[in-house]
PDB file of C-alpha atoms in Angstrom:
ATOM      1  CA  MET A   1      40.405 -69.396  14.390  1.00 46.00           C
ATOM      2  CA  SER A   2      37.896 -69.186  11.582  1.00 46.00           C
ATOM      3  CA  ARG A   3      35.243 -68.018  14.010  1.00 49.00           C
ATOM      4  CA  GLU A   4      37.432 -65.113  15.082  1.00 51.00           C
ATOM      5  CA  LYS A   5      38.009 -64.178  11.471  1.00 50.00           C
ATOM      6  CA  ASN A   6      34.285 -64.301  10.742  1.00 53.00           C
ATOM      7  CA  GLY A   7      33.581 -62.176  13.834  1.00 54.00           C
ATOM      8  CA  SER A   8      36.136 -59.558  12.872  1.00 59.00           C
ATOM      9  CA  ARG A   9      34.834 -59.486   9.291  1.00 59.00           C
ATOM     10  CA  GLY A  10      31.325 -58.940  10.625  1.00 58.00           C
ATOM     11  CA  THR A  11      32.556 -56.072  12.786  1.00 66.00           C
ATOM     12  CA  VAL A  12      34.409 -54.512   9.845  1.00 60.00           C
ATOM     13  CA  LYS A  13      31.300 -54.810   7.672  1.00 64.00           C
ATOM     14  CA  ALA A  14      29.164 -53.206  10.390  1.00 63.00           C
ATOM     15  CA  VAL A  15      31.623 -50.319  10.724  1.00 62.00           C
ATOM     16  CA  ILE A  16      31.679 -49.831   6.937  1.00 67.00           C
ATOM     17  CA  TYR A  17      27.863 -49.857   6.781  1.00 64.00           C
ATOM     18  CA  LEU A  18      27.747 -47.378   9.649  1.00 66.00           C
ATOM     19  CA  LEU A  19      30.237 -45.079   7.885  1.00 68.00           C
ATOM     20  CA  ILE A  20      28.210 -45.255   4.674  1.00 71.00           C
ATOM     21  CA  VAL A  21      25.016 -44.354   6.567  1.00 62.00           C
ATOM     22  CA  VAL A  22      26.744 -41.415   8.311  1.00 63.00           C
ATOM     23  CA  ILE A  23      28.178 -40.156   5.003  1.00 71.00           C
ATOM     24  CA  LEU A  24      24.808 -40.461   3.255  1.00 64.00           C
ATOM     25  CA  ALA A  25      23.053 -38.704   6.135  1.00 64.00           C
ATOM     26  CA  GLY A  26      25.644 -35.921   5.992  1.00 65.00           C
ATOM     27  CA  MET A  27      25.135 -35.545   2.259  1.00 63.00           C
ATOM     28  CA  VAL A  28      21.351 -35.366   2.683  1.00 59.00           C
ATOM     29  CA  VAL A  29      21.656 -32.680   5.377  1.00 61.00           C
ATOM     30  CA  TYR A  30      24.149 -30.717   3.261  1.00 61.00           C
ATOM     31  CA  LEU A  31      21.961 -30.882   0.132  1.00 56.00           C
ATOM     32  CA  THR A  32      18.853 -29.926   2.110  1.00 58.00           C
ATOM     33  CA  GLN A  33      20.608 -26.886   3.594  1.00 60.00           C
ATOM     34  CA  SER A  34      21.976 -25.909   0.175  1.00 54.00           C
ATOM     35  CA  LEU A  35      18.535 -26.141  -1.445  1.00 47.00           C
ATOM     36  CA  ARG A  36      17.004 -24.166   1.396  1.00 51.00           C
ATOM     37  CA  ARG A  37      19.635 -21.443   0.989  1.00 50.00           C
ATOM     38  CA  ASP A  38      18.916 -21.365  -2.754  1.00 49.00           C
ATOM     39  CA  ARG A  39      15.179 -21.054  -2.134  1.00 49.00           C
ATOM     40  CA  GLU A  40      15.458 -18.398   0.572  1.00 52.00           C
ATOM     41  CA  PRO A  41      16.864 -15.218  -0.971  1.00 55.00           C
ATOM     42  CA  GLU A  42      19.241 -13.118   1.063  1.00 68.00           C
ATOM     43  CA  ILE A  43      17.448 -10.381   2.979  1.00 70.00           C
ATOM     44  CA  THR A  44      18.689  -7.092   1.534  1.00 73.00           C
ATOM     45  CA  GLY A  45      17.221  -3.612   1.197  1.00 73.00           C
ATOM     46  CA  THR A  46      16.939  -4.118  -2.557  1.00 77.00           C
ATOM     47  CA  PHE A  47      15.058  -7.408  -2.092  1.00 77.00           C
ATOM     48  CA  ILE A  48      12.524  -5.823   0.326  1.00 80.00           C
ATOM     49  CA  ASP A  49      12.158  -2.695  -1.836  1.00 76.00           C
ATOM     50  CA  SER A  50      11.408  -4.849  -4.898  1.00 79.00           C
ATOM     51  CA  LYS A  51       8.618  -6.633  -2.991  1.00 77.00           C
ATOM     52  CA  LEU A  52       7.147  -3.286  -1.908  1.00 80.00           C
ATOM     53  CA  GLU A  53       7.495  -1.761  -5.368  1.00 79.00           C
ATOM     54  CA  ALA A  54       5.600  -4.701  -6.857  1.00 75.00           C
ATOM     55  CA  ALA A  55       2.693  -3.890  -4.525  1.00 75.00           C
ATOM     56  CA  GLY A  56       2.506  -0.321  -5.939  1.00 79.00           C
ATOM     57  CA  GLU A  57       0.034   2.082  -4.396  1.00 84.00           C
ATOM     58  CA  LEU A  58      -1.274   0.868  -1.049  1.00 85.00           C
ATOM     59  CA  THR A  59      -4.706   2.288  -0.198  1.00 86.00           C
ATOM     60  CA  SER A  60      -4.796   2.259   3.576  1.00 84.00           C
ATOM     61  CA  ALA A  61      -7.729   4.602   4.313  1.00 88.00           C
ATOM     62  CA  LYS A  62     -11.038   5.572   2.744  1.00 88.00           C
ATOM     63  CA  MET A  63     -13.321   8.363   3.811  1.00 87.00           C
ATOM     64  CA  ILE A  64     -16.804   9.483   2.783  1.00 88.00           C
ATOM     65  CA  TYR A  65     -17.050  13.276   2.681  1.00 86.00           C
ATOM     66  CA  ASN A  66     -20.285  15.282   2.418  1.00 87.00           C
ATOM     67  CA  GLY A  67     -19.721  18.780   1.106  1.00 85.00           C
ATOM     68  CA  LEU A  68     -21.493  22.002   0.245  1.00 84.00           C
ATOM     69  CA  ILE A  69     -20.078  24.526  -2.209  1.00 80.00           C
ATOM     70  CA  HIS A  70     -21.262  27.768  -3.752  1.00 75.00           C
ATOM     71  CA  TYR A  71     -20.651  28.093  -7.483  1.00 70.00           C
ATOM     72  CA  SER A  72     -20.916  31.354  -9.411  1.00 69.00           C
ATOM     73  CA  ASP A  73     -19.810  32.641 -12.804  1.00 65.00           C
ATOM     74  CA  GLY A  74     -20.279  35.856 -14.736  1.00 57.00           C
ATOM     75  CA  SER A  75     -20.499  39.430 -13.533  1.00 53.00           C
ATOM     76  CA  ILE A  76     -23.730  40.993 -14.822  1.00 50.00           C
ATOM     77  CA  PRO A  77     -26.811  39.973 -12.791  1.00 51.00           C
ATOM     78  CA  PHE A  78     -29.542  38.163 -14.799  1.00 48.00           C
ATOM     79  CA  LEU A  79     -27.562  38.433 -18.060  1.00 49.00           C
ATOM     80  CA  THR A  80     -24.226  36.697 -17.529  1.00 50.00           C
ATOM     81  CA  GLN A  81     -24.130  35.987 -13.790  1.00 60.00           C
ATOM     82  CA  LYS A  82     -25.195  32.503 -12.755  1.00 65.00           C
ATOM     83  CA  ALA A  83     -24.890  30.846  -9.367  1.00 72.00           C
ATOM     84  CA  PHE A  84     -26.049  27.912  -7.298  1.00 74.00           C
ATOM     85  CA  ASN A  85     -25.298  26.032  -4.104  1.00 80.00           C
ATOM     86  CA  MET A  86     -24.493  22.369  -4.471  1.00 81.00           C
ATOM     87  CA  THR A  87     -24.332  19.514  -1.973  1.00 85.00           C
ATOM     88  CA  TYR A  88     -22.472  16.347  -2.870  1.00 87.00           C
ATOM     89  CA  ARG A  89     -20.928  13.185  -1.486  1.00 90.00           C
ATOM     90  CA  ALA A  90     -17.368  12.124  -2.295  1.00 90.00           C
ATOM     91  CA  GLU A  91     -15.163   9.135  -1.543  1.00 90.00           C
ATOM     92  CA  VAL A  92     -11.540   9.907  -0.723  1.00 89.00           C
ATOM     93  CA  ARG A  93      -8.902   7.183  -1.100  1.00 90.00           C
ATOM     94  CA  ALA A  94      -5.592   7.786   0.697  1.00 89.00           C
ATOM     95  CA  GLY A  95      -2.486   5.710   1.192  1.00 90.00           C
ATOM     96  CA  VAL A  96       1.198   5.231   0.478  1.00 92.00           C
ATOM     97  CA  ASP A  97       3.149   4.841  -2.741  1.00 92.00           C
ATOM     98  CA  LEU A  98       5.303   1.824  -1.853  1.00 89.00           C
ATOM     99  CA  SER A  99       7.613   2.385  -4.829  1.00 89.00           C
ATOM    100  CA  LYS A 100       9.007   5.344  -2.844  1.00 90.00           C
ATOM    101  CA  ALA A 101       9.754   3.266   0.274  1.00 89.00           C
ATOM    102  CA  ASN A 102      13.342   2.931   1.472  1.00 90.00           C
ATOM    103  CA  THR A 103      14.686  -0.137   3.302  1.00 89.00           C
ATOM    104  CA  GLU A 104      17.812  -0.530   5.434  1.00 90.00           C
ATOM    105  CA  VAL A 105      18.983  -3.947   6.651  1.00 88.00           C
ATOM    106  CA  THR A 106      21.408  -4.627   9.514  1.00 87.00           C
ATOM    107  CA  ASP A 107      22.378  -7.910  11.191  1.00 86.00           C
ATOM    108  CA  SER A 108      19.464  -7.646  13.603  1.00 88.00           C
ATOM    109  CA  GLU A 109      16.946  -5.218  12.078  1.00 89.00           C
ATOM    110  CA  VAL A 110      15.035  -4.380   8.895  1.00 90.00           C
ATOM    111  CA  THR A 111      13.850  -0.744   8.816  1.00 91.00           C
ATOM    112  CA  VAL A 112      11.273   0.250   6.198  1.00 92.00           C
ATOM    113  CA  THR A 113      10.801   4.010   5.826  1.00 92.00           C
ATOM    114  CA  LEU A 114       7.565   4.916   4.043  1.00 93.00           C
ATOM    115  CA  PRO A 115       6.853   8.191   2.208  1.00 93.00           C
ATOM    116  CA  ALA A 116       4.163  10.622   3.334  1.00 91.00           C
ATOM    117  CA  VAL A 117       0.506   9.682   2.920  1.00 90.00           C
ATOM    118  CA  GLU A 118      -0.995  10.798  -0.415  1.00 89.00           C
ATOM    119  CA  ILE A 119      -4.537  11.324  -1.651  1.00 88.00           C
ATOM    120  CA  PHE A 120      -4.792   8.802  -4.497  1.00 88.00           C
ATOM    121  CA  ASP A 121      -8.311   9.488  -5.678  1.00 88.00           C
ATOM    122  CA  ILE A 122     -11.334  11.687  -5.063  1.00 88.00           C
ATOM    123  CA  SER A 123     -14.518  10.304  -6.543  1.00 88.00           C
ATOM    124  CA  ILE A 124     -17.632  12.506  -6.627  1.00 87.00           C
ATOM    125  CA  ASP A 125     -20.897  10.540  -6.501  1.00 87.00           C
ATOM    126  CA  ASN A 126     -22.866  12.188  -9.333  1.00 82.00           C
ATOM    127  CA  ASP A 127     -26.156  10.728  -8.022  1.00 86.00           C
ATOM    128  CA  SER A 128     -25.665  12.538  -4.715  1.00 86.00           C
ATOM    129  CA  ILE A 129     -25.406  16.027  -6.265  1.00 81.00           C
ATOM    130  CA  GLN A 130     -28.254  18.377  -5.434  1.00 82.00           C
ATOM    131  CA  TYR A 131     -28.610  22.036  -6.424  1.00 76.00           C
ATOM    132  CA  TYR A 132     -30.165  24.828  -4.372  1.00 76.00           C
ATOM    133  CA  ASP A 133     -30.778  28.545  -4.899  1.00 70.00           C
ATOM    134  CA  GLU A 134     -30.093  28.383  -8.630  1.00 62.00           C
ATOM    135  CA  LYS A 135     -29.744  31.756 -10.359  1.00 59.00           C
ATOM    136  CA  ALA A 136     -29.705  31.286 -14.105  1.00 53.00           C
ATOM    137  CA  ALA A 137     -28.225  33.713 -16.614  1.00 43.00           C
ATOM    138  CA  LEU A 138     -29.957  34.471 -19.894  1.00 40.00           C
ATOM    139  CA  LEU A 139     -26.807  34.607 -22.019  1.00 42.00           C
ATOM    140  CA  ASN A 140     -24.364  32.024 -20.703  1.00 46.00           C
ATOM    141  CA  TRP A 141     -26.242  29.118 -19.063  1.00 48.00           C
ATOM    142  CA  GLU A 142     -24.715  25.854 -20.286  1.00 51.00           C
ATOM    143  CA  ARG A 143     -26.050  23.151 -17.997  1.00 53.00           C
ATOM    144  CA  LYS A 144     -23.534  20.415 -18.957  1.00 50.00           C
ATOM    145  CA  GLU A 145     -20.501  22.680 -18.731  1.00 57.00           C
ATOM    146  CA  ASP A 146     -21.688  24.155 -15.455  1.00 62.00           C
ATOM    147  CA  VAL A 147     -22.178  20.702 -13.939  1.00 68.00           C
ATOM    148  CA  LEU A 148     -18.641  19.686 -14.982  1.00 73.00           C
ATOM    149  CA  ASP A 149     -17.274  22.932 -13.533  1.00 73.00           C
ATOM    150  CA  ALA A 150     -19.191  22.282 -10.328  1.00 74.00           C
ATOM    151  CA  ILE A 151     -17.769  18.753 -10.030  1.00 79.00           C
ATOM    152  CA  ALA A 152     -14.255  20.118 -10.587  1.00 82.00           C
ATOM    153  CA  SER A 153     -14.949  22.709  -7.863  1.00 79.00           C
ATOM    154  CA  ALA A 154     -16.192  19.931  -5.564  1.00 82.00           C
ATOM    155  CA  LYS A 155     -12.937  17.996  -6.064  1.00 85.00           C
ATOM    156  CA  GLU A 156     -10.909  21.112  -5.230  1.00 85.00           C
ATOM    157  CA  ASP A 157     -13.059  21.608  -2.137  1.00 82.00           C
ATOM    158  CA  VAL A 158     -12.436  18.007  -0.981  1.00 84.00           C
ATOM    159  CA  GLU A 159      -8.688  18.313  -1.613  1.00 82.00           C
ATOM    160  CA  GLN A 160      -8.548  21.461   0.491  1.00 81.00           C
ATOM    161  CA  GLN A 161     -10.594  19.925   3.304  1.00 80.00           C
ATOM    162  CA  THR A 162      -8.606  16.680   3.436  1.00 78.00           C
ATOM    163  CA  LYS A 163      -5.313  18.586   3.741  1.00 74.00           C
ATOM    164  CA  GLU A 164      -6.623  19.918   7.037  1.00 72.00           C
ATOM    165  CA  MET A 165      -7.811  16.510   8.321  1.00 74.00           C
ATOM    166  CA  ASP A 166      -5.223  14.955  10.635  1.00 77.00           C
ATOM    167  CA  ASP A 167      -7.552  11.987  11.298  1.00 82.00           C
ATOM    168  CA  LEU A 168      -7.369  10.748   7.701  1.00 84.00           C
ATOM    169  CA  GLU A 169      -3.551  10.914   7.618  1.00 86.00           C
ATOM    170  CA  THR A 170      -3.237   9.230  11.032  1.00 88.00           C
ATOM    171  CA  MET A 171      -5.622   6.448  10.050  1.00 88.00           C
ATOM    172  CA  ALA A 172      -3.813   5.899   6.732  1.00 89.00           C
ATOM    173  CA  GLN A 173      -0.428   5.750   8.492  1.00 91.00           C
ATOM    174  CA  GLU A 174      -1.586   3.266  11.146  1.00 91.00           C
ATOM    175  CA  GLN A 175      -3.243   0.994   8.585  1.00 90.00           C
ATOM    176  CA  ALA A 176      -0.206   1.153   6.274  1.00 90.00           C
ATOM    177  CA  LYS A 177       2.104   0.106   9.131  1.00 91.00           C
ATOM    178  CA  THR A 178      -0.175  -2.815   9.998  1.00 90.00           C
ATOM    179  CA  LEU A 179      -0.433  -3.980   6.372  1.00 88.00           C
ATOM    180  CA  ILE A 180       3.320  -3.680   5.676  1.00 89.00           C
ATOM    181  CA  THR A 181       4.140  -5.527   8.904  1.00 89.00           C
ATOM    182  CA  GLY A 182       1.806  -8.350   7.871  1.00 87.00           C
ATOM    183  CA  MET A 183       3.283  -8.415   4.362  1.00 84.00           C
ATOM    184  CA  LEU A 184       6.940  -8.569   5.452  1.00 85.00           C
ATOM    185  CA  SER A 185       6.926 -10.306   8.849  1.00 82.00           C
ATOM    186  CA  GLU A 186       7.740 -13.741   7.398  1.00 81.00           C
ATOM    187  CA  THR A 187      10.187 -12.322   4.842  1.00 81.00           C
ATOM    188  CA  VAL A 188      12.607 -10.816   7.393  1.00 82.00           C
ATOM    189  CA  GLY A 189      13.237 -14.091   9.218  1.00 81.00           C
ATOM    190  CA  ASP A 190      14.507 -13.604  12.775  1.00 84.00           C
ATOM    191  CA  LYS A 191      15.335  -9.913  12.256  1.00 85.00           C
ATOM    192  CA  THR A 192      13.272  -7.189  13.956  1.00 89.00           C
ATOM    193  CA  LEU A 193      10.987  -5.347  11.527  1.00 90.00           C
ATOM    194  CA  VAL A 194      10.571  -1.592  12.033  1.00 92.00           C
ATOM    195  CA  VAL A 195       8.071   0.330   9.861  1.00 92.00           C
ATOM    196  CA  LYS A 196       8.114   4.119  10.098  1.00 91.00           C
ATOM    197  CA  PHE A 197       7.281   7.223   8.048  1.00 92.00           C
ATOM    198  CA  GLU A 198       9.826   9.727   6.774  1.00 87.00           C
ATOM    199  CA  GLU A 199       9.965  12.891   8.854  1.00 78.00           C
TER     200      GLU A 199
END
């Protein structure tokens, strides 16, 4: 009789221990999932846009441009008219302002729409400037001012030329898509990431 009681007590103790282990395991799983949810922010358009905005201007293409311009000023030959041809080298930096990006999130997809490619900076290499066919004026030759005017003219020339270059825009777009995809691929979880440019 006592043996049966001891056996049943042992069984009851085993069941209680098993229940405690199951409850503890359940609590651990629940807490782990809760902490993971707290650590992983919900994927929303605002969340993605804030990540992109923090990145700011994304330079996705650089180009070296060699130019030639003709500079002239004044109207009276030899007295006020001055002129020269100038060759120069410039670096053009183009990309996308990510603060202007727009993100839409659905159950299965995250769509990031990027703004048009912009020219962020045109830098003239002063050491590359060379002058040819200089025609000096007796009354209005100011070398420093003329050089500054020539550099300003060179920047205008580069701006005009780059507007007509489809290759620079295409390269900047492709690189921007690649970089944004790399930046956000882990953030979107199991959703499909689509990166496109506004039409």
